[in-house]
CSV table of C-alpha atoms and ligand atoms in Angstrom, one decimal:
chain,number,residue,atom,x,y,z
L,1,MET,CA,-8.4,-17.8,1.5
L,2,SER,CA,-9.0,-20.4,4.2
L,3,LEU,CA,-7.3,-20.5,7.4
L,4,GLU,CA,-6.1,-23.9,5.8
L,5,ASP,CA,-4.6,-22.1,3.4
L,6,VAL,CA,-2.4,-20.2,5.1
L,7,LEU,CA,-1.3,-22.9,7.8
L,8,ASN,CA,-0.2,-24.4,4.6
L,9,TRP,CA,2.3,-21.5,3.9
L,10,VAL,CA,3.3,-20.6,7.6
L,11,GLU,CA,5.3,-22.5,9.8
L,12,PRO,CA,3.4,-24.7,11.9
L,13,GLU,CA,3.6,-24.1,15.8
L,14,SER,CA,4.8,-20.6,14.4
L,15,ILE,CA,3.6,-17.1,16.2
L,16,GLU,CA,2.3,-16.6,12.4
L,17,ALA,CA,0.3,-19.8,12.6
L,18,SER,CA,-0.9,-18.8,16.0
L,19,LEU,CA,-1.6,-15.3,14.6
L,20,ALA,CA,-3.8,-16.7,11.1
L,21,ARG,CA,-6.0,-19.0,13.8
L,22,GLN,CA,-7.0,-16.0,15.8
L,23,ILE,CA,-8.4,-14.2,11.8
L,24,ASP,CA,-11.9,-14.1,11.0
L,25,PHE,CA,-10.6,-14.9,7.5
L,26,ASP,CA,-14.7,-13.1,6.6
L,27,ARG,CA,-14.1,-10.0,8.1
L,28,LEU,CA,-11.0,-8.9,6.1
L,29,PRO,CA,-10.3,-5.7,4.8
L,30,THR,CA,-11.0,-4.9,1.4
L,31,HIS,CA,-8.3,-2.2,0.9
L,32,VAL,CA,-4.8,-2.3,2.7
L,33,ALA,CA,-2.7,0.8,2.1
L,34,MET,CA,1.1,0.7,3.7
L,35,ILE,CA,3.2,4.2,4.8
L,36,MET,CA,6.3,2.0,4.4
L,37,ASP,CA,8.5,4.5,7.3
L,38,GLY,CA,11.8,4.1,9.1
L,39,ASN,CA,14.1,3.1,6.5
L,40,GLY,CA,16.4,6.0,7.3
L,41,ARG,CA,16.8,4.8,10.8
L,42,TRP,CA,16.8,0.9,9.7
L,43,ALA,CA,20.5,1.4,8.1
L,44,ALA,CA,21.6,4.0,10.6
L,45,GLN,CA,20.9,1.8,13.5
L,46,ARG,CA,23.1,-0.8,11.9
L,47,GLY,CA,25.7,2.3,10.6
L,48,LEU,CA,24.8,1.3,7.0
L,49,PRO,CA,24.3,4.6,4.2
L,50,ARG,CA,20.6,5.2,4.5
L,51,VAL,CA,19.9,3.6,1.1
L,52,GLN,CA,21.1,0.5,2.2
L,53,GLY,CA,17.5,0.5,4.4
L,54,HIS,CA,15.3,1.4,1.5
L,55,SER,CA,17.1,-2.2,-0.4
L,56,ALA,CA,16.6,-4.1,2.5
L,57,GLY,CA,13.1,-2.8,2.3
L,58,ILE,CA,12.1,-4.5,-0.5
L,59,ASP,CA,12.4,-8.2,1.0
L,60,SER,CA,9.5,-7.0,3.6
L,61,VAL,CA,7.9,-5.3,0.4
L,62,ARG,CA,7.7,-8.4,-1.0
L,63,ASP,CA,6.5,-10.6,2.2
L,64,VAL,CA,3.8,-8.2,2.5
L,65,VAL,CA,2.4,-7.9,-1.5
L,66,GLU,CA,2.5,-12.0,-1.4
L,67,SER,CA,1.0,-12.3,1.9
L,68,SER,CA,-2.1,-9.8,1.3
L,69,ALA,CA,-2.1,-11.8,-2.1
L,70,ARG,CA,-2.4,-15.5,-0.4
L,71,LEU,CA,-5.0,-14.1,1.9
L,72,GLY,CA,-7.2,-12.5,-0.3
L,73,ILE,CA,-7.2,-8.6,0.2
L,74,PRO,CA,-8.8,-7.7,-2.7
L,75,VAL,CA,-6.3,-4.1,-2.6
L,76,VAL,CA,-3.0,-2.9,-0.8
L,77,THR,CA,-1.9,0.2,-1.8
L,78,LEU,CA,2.6,0.9,-0.8
L,79,TYR,CA,3.4,4.3,0.0
L,80,ALA,CA,7.2,4.1,-2.3
L,81,PHE,CA,7.7,8.1,-3.4
L,82,SER,CA,5.7,11.3,-2.6
L,83,VAL,CA,5.8,14.6,-4.1
L,84,GLU,CA,7.3,15.7,-1.4
L,85,ASN,CA,10.6,13.1,-2.1
L,86,TRP,CA,12.5,15.0,-4.6
L,87,LYS,CA,13.7,17.5,-2.0
L,88,ARG,CA,15.9,14.1,-1.1
L,89,PRO,CA,19.5,14.3,-2.1
L,90,GLN,CA,20.0,12.7,-5.8
L,91,ASN,CA,21.7,9.5,-4.8
L,92,GLU,CA,19.0,8.9,-2.5
L,93,ILE,CA,15.9,9.2,-5.2
L,94,LYS,CA,18.3,7.2,-7.6
L,95,THR,CA,18.5,4.0,-5.7
L,96,LEU,CA,15.1,4.6,-5.2
L,97,MET,CA,14.2,4.5,-8.6
L,98,GLY,CA,17.1,1.8,-9.3
L,99,LEU,CA,15.3,-0.3,-6.3
L,100,LEU,CA,11.8,-0.1,-8.3
L,101,LYS,CA,13.2,-1.1,-11.6
L,102,LYS,CA,15.0,-4.0,-10.2
L,103,TYR,CA,11.7,-5.2,-8.1
L,104,LEU,CA,9.5,-4.9,-11.2
L,105,ARG,CA,11.8,-7.0,-13.3
L,106,LEU,CA,12.4,-9.7,-10.2
L,107,GLU,CA,9.0,-10.0,-9.6
L,108,LEU,CA,7.0,-9.5,-12.2
L,109,ARG,CA,7.1,-13.5,-12.5
L,110,THR,CA,5.5,-13.5,-9.5
L,111,LEU,CA,2.9,-11.0,-9.6
L,112,LEU,CA,1.7,-12.6,-13.1
L,113,LYS,CA,1.5,-16.6,-11.0
L,114,ASN,CA,-0.5,-14.9,-8.3
L,115,ASN,CA,-2.5,-12.8,-10.4
L,116,ILE,CA,-1.9,-9.5,-8.9
L,117,ARG,CA,-2.7,-6.5,-10.9
L,118,PHE,CA,-0.2,-3.8,-10.8
L,119,GLN,CA,-1.2,0.1,-11.1
L,120,VAL,CA,0.6,2.9,-10.6
L,121,ILE,CA,-0.7,5.7,-8.7
L,122,GLY,CA,0.6,9.4,-8.6
L,123,ARG,CA,2.3,11.6,-11.4
L,124,GLU,CA,3.5,9.5,-13.1
L,125,ASP,CA,3.9,11.1,-16.0
L,126,GLU,CA,6.7,13.4,-14.1
L,127,LEU,CA,9.2,10.5,-13.7
L,128,ALA,CA,12.2,9.8,-15.6
L,129,ASP,CA,11.6,7.9,-19.3
L,130,ASP,CA,13.4,4.8,-17.9
L,131,VAL,CA,11.4,4.2,-14.7
L,132,ARG,CA,7.8,5.2,-16.8
L,133,GLN,CA,8.6,2.5,-19.5
L,134,GLU,CA,9.8,-0.2,-16.6
L,135,LEU,CA,6.2,0.7,-15.1
L,136,GLU,CA,4.3,0.9,-18.0
L,137,PHE,CA,5.1,-2.7,-19.4
L,138,ALA,CA,4.6,-4.2,-15.7
L,139,GLN,CA,0.8,-2.4,-15.8
L,140,GLU,CA,0.3,-3.7,-19.3
L,141,GLU,CA,1.8,-7.1,-18.5
L,142,THR,CA,-0.8,-7.6,-15.3
L,143,LYS,CA,-3.8,-5.8,-16.6
L,144,ALA,CA,-5.7,-9.3,-17.4
L,145,ASP,CA,-5.1,-9.9,-13.8
L,146,THR,CA,-8.1,-10.9,-11.4
L,147,GLY,CA,-6.7,-11.3,-7.9
L,148,MET,CA,-5.1,-8.5,-5.8
L,149,VAL,CA,-4.5,-5.1,-7.1
L,150,PHE,CA,-1.7,-4.2,-5.8
L,151,ASN,CA,-1.5,-0.3,-6.1
L,152,ILE,CA,2.6,1.5,-5.8
L,153,ALA,CA,2.0,5.4,-4.6
L,154,LEU,CA,4.8,7.3,-6.5
L,155,ASN,CA,5.3,10.9,-6.8
L,156,TYR,CA,2.1,11.0,-5.1
L,157,GLY,CA,0.4,13.5,-2.7
L,158,GLY,CA,-2.8,13.5,-1.7
L,159,ARG,CA,-3.8,16.8,-2.2
L,160,THR,CA,-2.1,16.7,-5.7
L,161,GLU,CA,-4.3,13.6,-6.3
L,162,ILE,CA,-7.6,15.8,-5.4
L,163,VAL,CA,-6.3,18.6,-7.8
L,164,ASP,CA,-5.8,16.5,-10.3
L,165,ALA,CA,-9.2,15.1,-9.7
L,166,ALA,CA,-10.9,18.0,-9.7
L,167,ARG,CA,-9.4,19.0,-13.0
L,168,ARG,CA,-10.3,16.1,-14.6
L,169,ALA,CA,-14.0,16.2,-13.5
L,170,ILE,CA,-13.6,20.2,-14.8
L,171,GLN,CA,-12.2,18.8,-18.5
L,172,SER,CA,-14.8,16.5,-18.4
L,173,ASN,CA,-17.3,19.0,-18.2
L,174,VAL,CA,-19.1,17.6,-15.6
L,175,ARG,CA,-21.9,20.2,-14.2
L,176,ALA,CA,-21.4,21.8,-10.6
L,177,ASN,CA,-25.0,20.2,-9.4
L,178,GLU,CA,-23.8,16.3,-11.0
L,179,LEU,CA,-20.7,16.4,-8.6
L,180,ASP,CA,-20.8,14.4,-5.3
L,181,GLU,CA,-19.0,12.3,-3.5
L,182,THR,CA,-19.7,9.0,-5.7
L,183,ARG,CA,-19.0,11.0,-8.2
L,184,PHE,CA,-16.0,12.7,-7.4
L,185,ALA,CA,-14.3,9.8,-6.5
L,186,GLU,CA,-14.1,8.5,-9.8
L,187,PHE,CA,-11.5,11.4,-11.0
L,188,LEU,CA,-9.3,9.8,-8.1
L,189,TYR,CA,-6.3,7.6,-9.3
L,190,THR,CA,-8.0,4.8,-7.2
L,191,SER,CA,-11.1,5.1,-9.5
L,192,GLY,CA,-13.1,2.3,-9.0
L,193,GLN,CA,-11.5,0.5,-5.7
L,194,PRO,CA,-12.3,0.6,-2.5
L,195,ASP,CA,-11.2,3.0,0.3
L,196,PRO,CA,-9.1,1.3,2.9
L,197,ASP,CA,-10.6,0.1,5.5
L,198,LEU,CA,-7.3,-0.3,7.1
L,199,LEU,CA,-4.2,1.9,7.6
L,200,ILE,CA,-0.8,0.7,8.1
L,201,ARG,CA,2.1,2.9,9.3
L,202,THR,CA,5.9,1.4,10.5
L,203,SER,CA,8.3,2.9,12.7
L,204,GLY,CA,6.2,4.4,15.5
L,205,GLU,CA,5.0,7.9,13.7
L,206,MET,CA,1.6,9.5,14.3
L,207,ARG,CA,1.1,10.8,10.5
L,208,VAL,CA,-0.4,10.5,7.6
L,209,SER,CA,1.9,12.4,5.3
L,210,ASN,CA,0.0,13.4,2.8
L,211,PHE,CA,-1.6,10.4,1.9
L,212,LEU,CA,-4.9,8.9,0.6
L,213,LEU,CA,-6.6,11.7,2.1
L,214,TRP,CA,-9.7,11.7,0.3
L,215,GLN,CA,-9.9,7.8,0.7
L,216,ILE,CA,-9.0,7.3,4.6
L,217,ALA,CA,-12.3,9.5,5.7
L,218,TYR,CA,-12.8,6.3,7.9
L,219,ALA,CA,-9.9,4.5,7.4
L,220,GLU,CA,-8.9,2.6,11.0
L,221,ILE,CA,-4.8,3.1,11.4
L,222,TRP,CA,-2.8,0.8,13.1
L,223,VAL,CA,1.0,2.0,14.2
L,224,THR,CA,3.5,-0.3,14.6
L,225,GLU,CA,7.3,1.1,16.6
L,226,THR,CA,8.8,-2.0,13.6
L,227,LEU,CA,10.7,-0.2,11.4
L,228,TRP,CA,9.7,-0.8,7.4
L,229,PRO,CA,12.9,-3.3,6.9
L,230,ASP,CA,11.5,-5.4,10.1
L,231,PHE,CA,8.0,-5.4,8.3
L,232,ARG,CA,7.0,-9.2,7.8
L,233,CYS,CA,3.5,-10.9,7.8
L,234,ARG,CA,3.9,-11.4,11.4
L,235,HIS,CA,3.2,-7.9,11.4
L,236,LEU,CA,0.5,-8.1,8.7
L,237,PHE,CA,-1.3,-10.6,10.6
L,238,GLU,CA,-1.3,-8.5,14.2
L,239,ALA,CA,-2.8,-5.3,12.3
L,240,LEU,CA,-5.7,-7.4,10.5
L,241,LEU,CA,-6.6,-8.9,14.6
L,242,ALA,CA,-6.1,-5.1,15.3
L,243,TYR,CA,-8.6,-4.2,13.1
L,244,GLN,CA,-11.3,-6.6,13.5
L,245,LYS,CA,-11.0,-5.3,17.2
L,246,ARG,CA,-12.4,-1.9,16.0
L,247,ASN,CA,-15.7,-1.1,16.7
L,248,ARG,CA,-16.1,0.9,13.9
L,249,ARG,CA,-19.3,3.3,13.3
L,250,TYR,CA,-18.8,5.9,10.6
L,251,GLY,CA,-19.8,8.8,12.7
L,252,GLY,CA,-22.8,6.2,13.8
L,253,ILE,CA,-23.0,5.2,17.0
L,254,ALA,CA,-21.7,2.8,18.6
L,255,ARG,CA,-22.7,-1.0,18.6
L,256,PRO,CA,-24.2,-2.6,21.7
L,257,ALA,CA,-21.4,-5.5,21.9
L,258,ILE,CA,-22.2,-8.8,20.5
L,259,VAL,CA,-23.5,-11.3,23.8
L,260,GLY,CA,-23.0,-15.4,24.2
G,301,FPP,C1,10.6,6.1,4.3
G,301,FPP,O1,11.5,5.6,4.6
G,301,FPP,C2,10.6,5.1,3.3
G,301,FPP,C3,10.8,6.0,1.9
G,301,FPP,C4,10.6,7.5,1.5
G,301,FPP,C5,10.8,4.8,0.9
G,301,FPP,C6,10.3,3.5,1.1
G,301,FPP,C7,10.3,3.0,-0.5
G,301,FPP,C8,10.8,1.3,-0.4
G,301,FPP,C9,10.4,0.1,0.4
G,301,FPP,C10,10.9,0.9,-1.9
G,301,FPP,C11,10.1,1.1,-2.6
G,301,FPP,C12,9.8,0.1,-3.8
G,301,FPP,C13,9.0,-0.4,-4.1
G,301,FPP,C14,9.5,-1.4,-5.2
G,301,FPP,C15,7.8,-0.6,-3.4
G,301,FPP,P1,12.6,7.2,5.5
G,301,FPP,O2,13.8,7.1,4.3
G,301,FPP,O3,11.9,8.4,5.8
G,301,FPP,O4,13.0,6.5,6.7
G,301,FPP,P2,13.5,7.1,8.4
G,301,FPP,O5,11.9,8.5,8.4
G,301,FPP,O6,14.1,6.2,9.1
G,301,FPP,O7,14.0,8.3,7.9
């Protein structure tokens, strides 16, 4: 994706166009992970039930997934439902699962059109049969897509993932002296994918909430006060620009600033 392509799909003279002009398209993150937070507060601010916030959040999901694919970001992971979210009221859980099914039914064609491969990360086998069927169908239909990978973290927990990976490693009879970080990562749900370079969290909370604990070891974290249902490609552009200004050291020393 080039700047010219982006300028073709954003409004001319818009904030999006102005932000896009500042992005270095050769230095995009290879994987962007997002904690979609603030749906409940968005609804409360409008005197609406919490579930309306989740419903409005679907428009943000659509915008962010399509924009990321168009930009050429190789992997995007959205945190949709954690292993802890089962503690929420039954009607909220039911709404979230219903929204997910609806999203997949309505958006499958767009995912295919944009060459996006849809993938679930999390304990999918613990989800209800009707939800699993829908997820399996979308994964199967998009499995030959070669563009962006869109991971949706569902019934996901970072610690659970590490436990699941350890179990798989044991089941694969990996010998203890063969097990290093690279080999272990092959047993994670994200096996074969690059680790996130950028972790975005909406609604201002400074937490990682048990999300991709192994994979975010060196991710740059960008937190915005914007609530998830208000998050659009403009905010993604802002995050990308902030990311490109960071000096990533991976535990090493600061690189001297480039002069001239
Ligand atoms: C956090 O907001 C959000 C969630 C737990 C769910 C996010 C899910 C969606 C946006 C829809 C998922 C569907 C697809 C297709 C990805 P919160 O309820 O914790 O907000 P609060 O902190 O303001 O209460």
